[in-house]
Coordinates of C-alpha atoms and ligand atoms in Angstrom, one line a residue:
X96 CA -83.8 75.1 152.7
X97 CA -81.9 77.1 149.5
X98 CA -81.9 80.4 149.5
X99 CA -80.3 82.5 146.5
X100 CA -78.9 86.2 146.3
X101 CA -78.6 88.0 143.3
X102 CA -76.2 90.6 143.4
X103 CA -74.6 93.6 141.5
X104 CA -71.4 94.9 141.0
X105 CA -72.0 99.0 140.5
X106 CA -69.7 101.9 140.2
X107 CA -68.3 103.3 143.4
X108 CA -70.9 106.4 142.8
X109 CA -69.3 109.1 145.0
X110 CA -66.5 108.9 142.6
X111 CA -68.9 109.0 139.7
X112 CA -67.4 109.9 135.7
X113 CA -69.2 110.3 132.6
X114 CA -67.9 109.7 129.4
X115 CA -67.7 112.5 126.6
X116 CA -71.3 110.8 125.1
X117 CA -73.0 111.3 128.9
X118 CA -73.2 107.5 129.9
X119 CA -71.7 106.5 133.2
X120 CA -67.7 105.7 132.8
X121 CA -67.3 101.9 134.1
X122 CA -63.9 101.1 133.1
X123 CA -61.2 102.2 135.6
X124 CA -63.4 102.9 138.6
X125 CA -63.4 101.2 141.4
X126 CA -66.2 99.1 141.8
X127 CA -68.3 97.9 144.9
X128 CA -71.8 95.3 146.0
X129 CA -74.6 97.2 145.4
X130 CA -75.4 98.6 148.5
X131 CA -79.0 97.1 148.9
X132 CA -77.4 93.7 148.3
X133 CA -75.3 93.8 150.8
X134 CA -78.6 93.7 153.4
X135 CA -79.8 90.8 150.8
X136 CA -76.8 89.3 152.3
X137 CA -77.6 89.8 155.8
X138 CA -81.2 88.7 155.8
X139 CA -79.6 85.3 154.2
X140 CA -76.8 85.3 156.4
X141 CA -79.4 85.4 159.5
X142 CA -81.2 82.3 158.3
X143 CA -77.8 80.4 157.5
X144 CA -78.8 78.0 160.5
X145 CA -81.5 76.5 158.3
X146 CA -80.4 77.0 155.1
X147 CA -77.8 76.9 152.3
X148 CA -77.0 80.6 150.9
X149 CA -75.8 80.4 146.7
X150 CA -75.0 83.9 145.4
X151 CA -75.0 84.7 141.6
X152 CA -74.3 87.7 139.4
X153 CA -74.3 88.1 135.6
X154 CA -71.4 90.4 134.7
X155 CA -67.7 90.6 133.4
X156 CA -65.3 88.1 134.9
X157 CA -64.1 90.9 137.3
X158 CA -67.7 90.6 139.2
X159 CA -66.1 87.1 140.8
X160 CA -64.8 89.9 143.4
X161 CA -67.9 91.0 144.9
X162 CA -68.8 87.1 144.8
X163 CA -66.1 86.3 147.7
X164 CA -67.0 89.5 149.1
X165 CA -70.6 87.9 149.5
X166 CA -69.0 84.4 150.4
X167 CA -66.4 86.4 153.3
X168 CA -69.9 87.1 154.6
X169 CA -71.3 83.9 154.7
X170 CA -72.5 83.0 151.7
X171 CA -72.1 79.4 150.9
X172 CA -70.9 79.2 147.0
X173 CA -70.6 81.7 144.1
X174 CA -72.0 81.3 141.1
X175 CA -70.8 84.2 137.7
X176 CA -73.0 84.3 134.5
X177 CA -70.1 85.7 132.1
X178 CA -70.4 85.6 128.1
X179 CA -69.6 87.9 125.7
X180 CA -73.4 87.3 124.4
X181 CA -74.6 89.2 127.6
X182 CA -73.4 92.4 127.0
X183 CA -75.7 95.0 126.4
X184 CA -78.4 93.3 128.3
X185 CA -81.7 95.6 129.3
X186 CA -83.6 94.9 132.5
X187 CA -85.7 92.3 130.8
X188 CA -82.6 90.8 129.2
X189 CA -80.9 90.5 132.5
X190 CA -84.3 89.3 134.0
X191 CA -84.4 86.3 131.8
X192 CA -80.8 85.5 131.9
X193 CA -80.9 85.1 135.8
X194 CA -84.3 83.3 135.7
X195 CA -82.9 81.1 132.7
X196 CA -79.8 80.3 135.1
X197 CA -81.5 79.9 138.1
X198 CA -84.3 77.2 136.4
X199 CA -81.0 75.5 134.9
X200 CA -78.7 75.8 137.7
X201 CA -81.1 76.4 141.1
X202 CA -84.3 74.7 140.2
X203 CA -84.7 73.3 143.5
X204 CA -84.3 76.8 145.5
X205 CA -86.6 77.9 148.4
X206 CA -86.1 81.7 148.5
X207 CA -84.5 84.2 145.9
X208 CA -83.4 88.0 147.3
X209 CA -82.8 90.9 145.5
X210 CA -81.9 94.2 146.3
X211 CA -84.8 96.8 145.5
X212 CA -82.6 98.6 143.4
X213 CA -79.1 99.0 141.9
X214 CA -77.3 102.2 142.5
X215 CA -76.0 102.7 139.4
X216 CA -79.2 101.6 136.7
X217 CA -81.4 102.1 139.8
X218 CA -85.0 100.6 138.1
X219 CA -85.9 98.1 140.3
X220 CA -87.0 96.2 137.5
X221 CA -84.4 93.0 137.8
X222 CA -86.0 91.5 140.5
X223 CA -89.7 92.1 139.6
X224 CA -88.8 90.6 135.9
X225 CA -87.0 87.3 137.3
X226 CA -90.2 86.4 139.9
X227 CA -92.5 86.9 137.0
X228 CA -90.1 84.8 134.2
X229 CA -90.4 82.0 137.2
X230 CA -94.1 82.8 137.5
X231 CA -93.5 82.7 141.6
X232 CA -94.6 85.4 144.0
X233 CA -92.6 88.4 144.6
X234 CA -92.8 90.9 147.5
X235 CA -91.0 94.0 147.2
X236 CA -89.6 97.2 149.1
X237 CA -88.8 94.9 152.3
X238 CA -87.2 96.2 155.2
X239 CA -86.4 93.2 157.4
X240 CA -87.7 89.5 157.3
X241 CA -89.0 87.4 160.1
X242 CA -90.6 84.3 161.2
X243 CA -89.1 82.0 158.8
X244 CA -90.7 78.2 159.3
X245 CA -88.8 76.7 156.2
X246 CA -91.8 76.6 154.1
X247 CA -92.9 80.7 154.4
X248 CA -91.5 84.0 155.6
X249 CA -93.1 87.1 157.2
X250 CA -92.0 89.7 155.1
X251 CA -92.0 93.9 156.6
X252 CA -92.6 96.3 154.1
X253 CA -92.1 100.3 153.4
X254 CA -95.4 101.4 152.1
X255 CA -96.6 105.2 151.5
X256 CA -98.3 104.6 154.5
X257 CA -96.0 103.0 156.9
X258 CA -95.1 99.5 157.4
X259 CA -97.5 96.3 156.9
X260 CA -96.3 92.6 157.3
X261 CA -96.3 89.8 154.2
X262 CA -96.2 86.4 154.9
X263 CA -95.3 84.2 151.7
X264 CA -95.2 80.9 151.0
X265 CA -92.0 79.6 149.2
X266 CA -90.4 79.7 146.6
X267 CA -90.8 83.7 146.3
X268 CA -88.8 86.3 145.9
X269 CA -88.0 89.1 148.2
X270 CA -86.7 92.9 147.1
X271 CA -84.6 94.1 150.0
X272 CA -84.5 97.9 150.5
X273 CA -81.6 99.1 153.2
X274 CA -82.0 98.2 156.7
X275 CA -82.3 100.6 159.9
X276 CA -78.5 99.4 160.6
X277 CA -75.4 98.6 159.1
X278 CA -74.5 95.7 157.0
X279 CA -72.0 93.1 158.6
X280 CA -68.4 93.7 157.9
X281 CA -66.6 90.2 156.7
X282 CA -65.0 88.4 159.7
X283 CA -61.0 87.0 159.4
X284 CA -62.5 83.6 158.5
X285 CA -65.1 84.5 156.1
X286 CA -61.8 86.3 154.4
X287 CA -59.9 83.2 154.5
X288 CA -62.8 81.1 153.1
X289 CA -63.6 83.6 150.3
X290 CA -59.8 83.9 149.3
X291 CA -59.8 80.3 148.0
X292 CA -63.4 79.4 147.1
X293 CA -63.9 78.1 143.8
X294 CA -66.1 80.4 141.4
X295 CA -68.3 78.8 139.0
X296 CA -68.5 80.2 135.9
X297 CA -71.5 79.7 133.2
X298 CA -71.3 80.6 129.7
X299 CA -74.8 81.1 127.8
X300 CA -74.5 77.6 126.5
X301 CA -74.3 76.4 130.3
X302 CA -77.2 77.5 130.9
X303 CA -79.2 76.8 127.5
X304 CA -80.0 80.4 126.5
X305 CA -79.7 81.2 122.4
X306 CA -80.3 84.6 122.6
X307 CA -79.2 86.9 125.3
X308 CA -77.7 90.5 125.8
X309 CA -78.5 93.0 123.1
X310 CA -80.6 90.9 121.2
X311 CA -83.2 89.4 123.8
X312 CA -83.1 93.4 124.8
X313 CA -86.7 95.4 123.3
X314 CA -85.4 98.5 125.3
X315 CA -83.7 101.3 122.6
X316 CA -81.5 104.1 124.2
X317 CA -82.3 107.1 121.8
X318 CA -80.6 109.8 123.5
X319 CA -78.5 110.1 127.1
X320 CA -78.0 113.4 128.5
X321 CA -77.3 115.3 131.9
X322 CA -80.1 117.6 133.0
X323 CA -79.4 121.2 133.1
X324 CA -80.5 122.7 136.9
X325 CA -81.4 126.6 136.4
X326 CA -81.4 127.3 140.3
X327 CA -82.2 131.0 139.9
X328 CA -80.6 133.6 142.1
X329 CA -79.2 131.9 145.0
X330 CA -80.7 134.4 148.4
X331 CA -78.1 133.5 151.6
X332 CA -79.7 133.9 154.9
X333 CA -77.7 135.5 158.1
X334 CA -79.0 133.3 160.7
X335 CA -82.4 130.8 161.1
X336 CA -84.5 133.8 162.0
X337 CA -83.4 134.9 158.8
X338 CA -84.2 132.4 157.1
X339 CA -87.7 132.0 158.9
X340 CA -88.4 135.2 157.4
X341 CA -87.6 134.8 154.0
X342 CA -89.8 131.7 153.9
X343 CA -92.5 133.9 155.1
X344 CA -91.9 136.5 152.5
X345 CA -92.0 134.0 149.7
X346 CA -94.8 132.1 151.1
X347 CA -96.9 135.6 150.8
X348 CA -95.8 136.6 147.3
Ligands
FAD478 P1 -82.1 97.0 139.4 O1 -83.2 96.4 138.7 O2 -82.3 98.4 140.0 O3 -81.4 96.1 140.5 C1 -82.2 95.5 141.5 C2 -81.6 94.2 142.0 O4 -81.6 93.2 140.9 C3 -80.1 94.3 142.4 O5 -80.0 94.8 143.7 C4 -79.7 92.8 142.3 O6 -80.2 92.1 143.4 C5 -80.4 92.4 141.1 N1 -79.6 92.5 139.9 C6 -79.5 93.6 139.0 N2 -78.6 93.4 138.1 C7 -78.0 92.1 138.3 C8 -77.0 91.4 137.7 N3 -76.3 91.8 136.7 N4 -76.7 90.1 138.3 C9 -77.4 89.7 139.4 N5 -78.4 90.4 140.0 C10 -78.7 91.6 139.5 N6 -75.3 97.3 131.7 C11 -74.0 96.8 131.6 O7 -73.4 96.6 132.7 N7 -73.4 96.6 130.4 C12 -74.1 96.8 129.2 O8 -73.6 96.6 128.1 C13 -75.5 97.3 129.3 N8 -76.2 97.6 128.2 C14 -77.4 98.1 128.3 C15 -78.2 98.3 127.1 C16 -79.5 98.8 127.2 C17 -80.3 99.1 126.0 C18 -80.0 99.1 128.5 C19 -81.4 99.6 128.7 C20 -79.3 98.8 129.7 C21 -78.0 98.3 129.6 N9 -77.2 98.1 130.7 C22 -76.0 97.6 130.6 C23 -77.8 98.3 132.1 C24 -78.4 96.9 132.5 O9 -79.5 96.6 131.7 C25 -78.9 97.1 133.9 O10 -77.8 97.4 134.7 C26 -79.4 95.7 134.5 O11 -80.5 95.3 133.7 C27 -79.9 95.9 135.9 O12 -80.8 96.9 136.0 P2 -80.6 98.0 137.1 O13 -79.2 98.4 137.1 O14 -81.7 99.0 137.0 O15 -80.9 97.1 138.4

């Protein structure tokens, strides 16, 4: 069984700077996984038994970092879509580079996991928009995965309502939202394994893709800016009674 992780590398975001036109300031910060991705990781790692794990992320060459991060925890090879052509791709752009890839590259995978979302673009469109450019089944806000026979998985999702169980025949692909624990820390020889692992590296032209980044990208940025909060008169309570009754009193006027 193949299974493939497609990961992010995003902005540290409690050290978050803007530039002086309002977009979020990538150079120079430190970056990390994308949180959600690391309990991609996980779910793969927990099926390792059964199954060869490829990780792959389209970004600048410095994203081959948070590849051996994701090979120091188990993952089997990793895989960087770098070009110059890539840059300024939009969800859909980025959707159809890592489905292009992954047809070219992976065409013989079982299982594809995302995270739900990216901390730092946060639209939770990536994943959505590769399952539907491979025209396979996609199940999203997951919260853990079970039952896995090789051929389907049983899939727990976060709905408004509570939690209801997926079962989905492969290949699919599975959005991973954060887990009710914490993601595995690399052991000593995961360390050792990532530290001299060979990257791959595809170009556009490896993967047959003309058109890619800005121009395969319909989405137009008119206008960034920071929304201005206007809190009102701030009201500080003594003590939780206090408070009680000042919730009362606002509730009644
Ligand atoms: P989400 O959809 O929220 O991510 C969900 C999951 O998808 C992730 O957990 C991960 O599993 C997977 N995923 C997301 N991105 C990747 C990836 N790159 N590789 C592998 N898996 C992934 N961003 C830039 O960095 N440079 C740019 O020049 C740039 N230009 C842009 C121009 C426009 C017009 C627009 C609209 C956006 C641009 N972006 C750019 C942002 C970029 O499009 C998004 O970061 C990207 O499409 C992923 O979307 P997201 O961050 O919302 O991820």
């Amino acid at each position: 069984m193949k299974i493939l992780v497609c990961v992010k590398q995003v902005p540290d975001t409690t050290d978050i700077k803007w530039t002086e036109n309002n977009t979020m300031q990538r150079e120079g910060v430190e970056s990390i996984l994308n949180p959600y991705d690391a309990y991609a990781i996980d779910e793969a790692v927990k099926l390792k038994e059964f199954a060869g794990i490829s990780v792959i992320t389209m970004g600048p060459l410095q994203a081959k970092e948070i590849l051996r991060y994701a090979i120091s925890l188990g993952c089997d090879e990793g895989v960087l879509l770098s070009d110059k052509k890539f840059a300024g791709a939009d969800t859909y752009a980025t959707g159809k580079t890592l489905a292009t890839a992954i047809k070219s590259k992976f065409s013989d995978f079982d299982l594809i996991l995302c995270g739900q979302f990216a901390i730092d673009g946060d639209t939770a469109q990536t994943g959505p928009s590769i399952a539907a450019q491979l025209d396979i089944p996609q199940v999203t806000f997951v919260k853990k995965l079970e039952r896995c026979d090789g051929k389907s998985i049983y899939a727990v999702r976060e709905t408004e309502d509570g939690l209801e169980t997926v079962k989905v025949e492969f290949p699919a692909l599975i959005c991973m939202l954060k887990g009710d624990f914490d993601p595995k820390r690399p052991k000593i020889n995961g360390i050792k394994k990532a530290q001299f692992a060979d990257i791959k590296v595809l170009s556009a032209y490896d993967i047959g893709l003309e058109t890619a980044g800005i121009k395969a990208s319909p989405t137009y940025v008119s206008k960034a800016f920071r929304p201005e909060h206007d809190r009102g008169e701030c009201t500080y309570c003594n003590d939780v009674k206090d408070f009680a009754q000042k919730i009362r009193e606002y509730a009644n006027e």
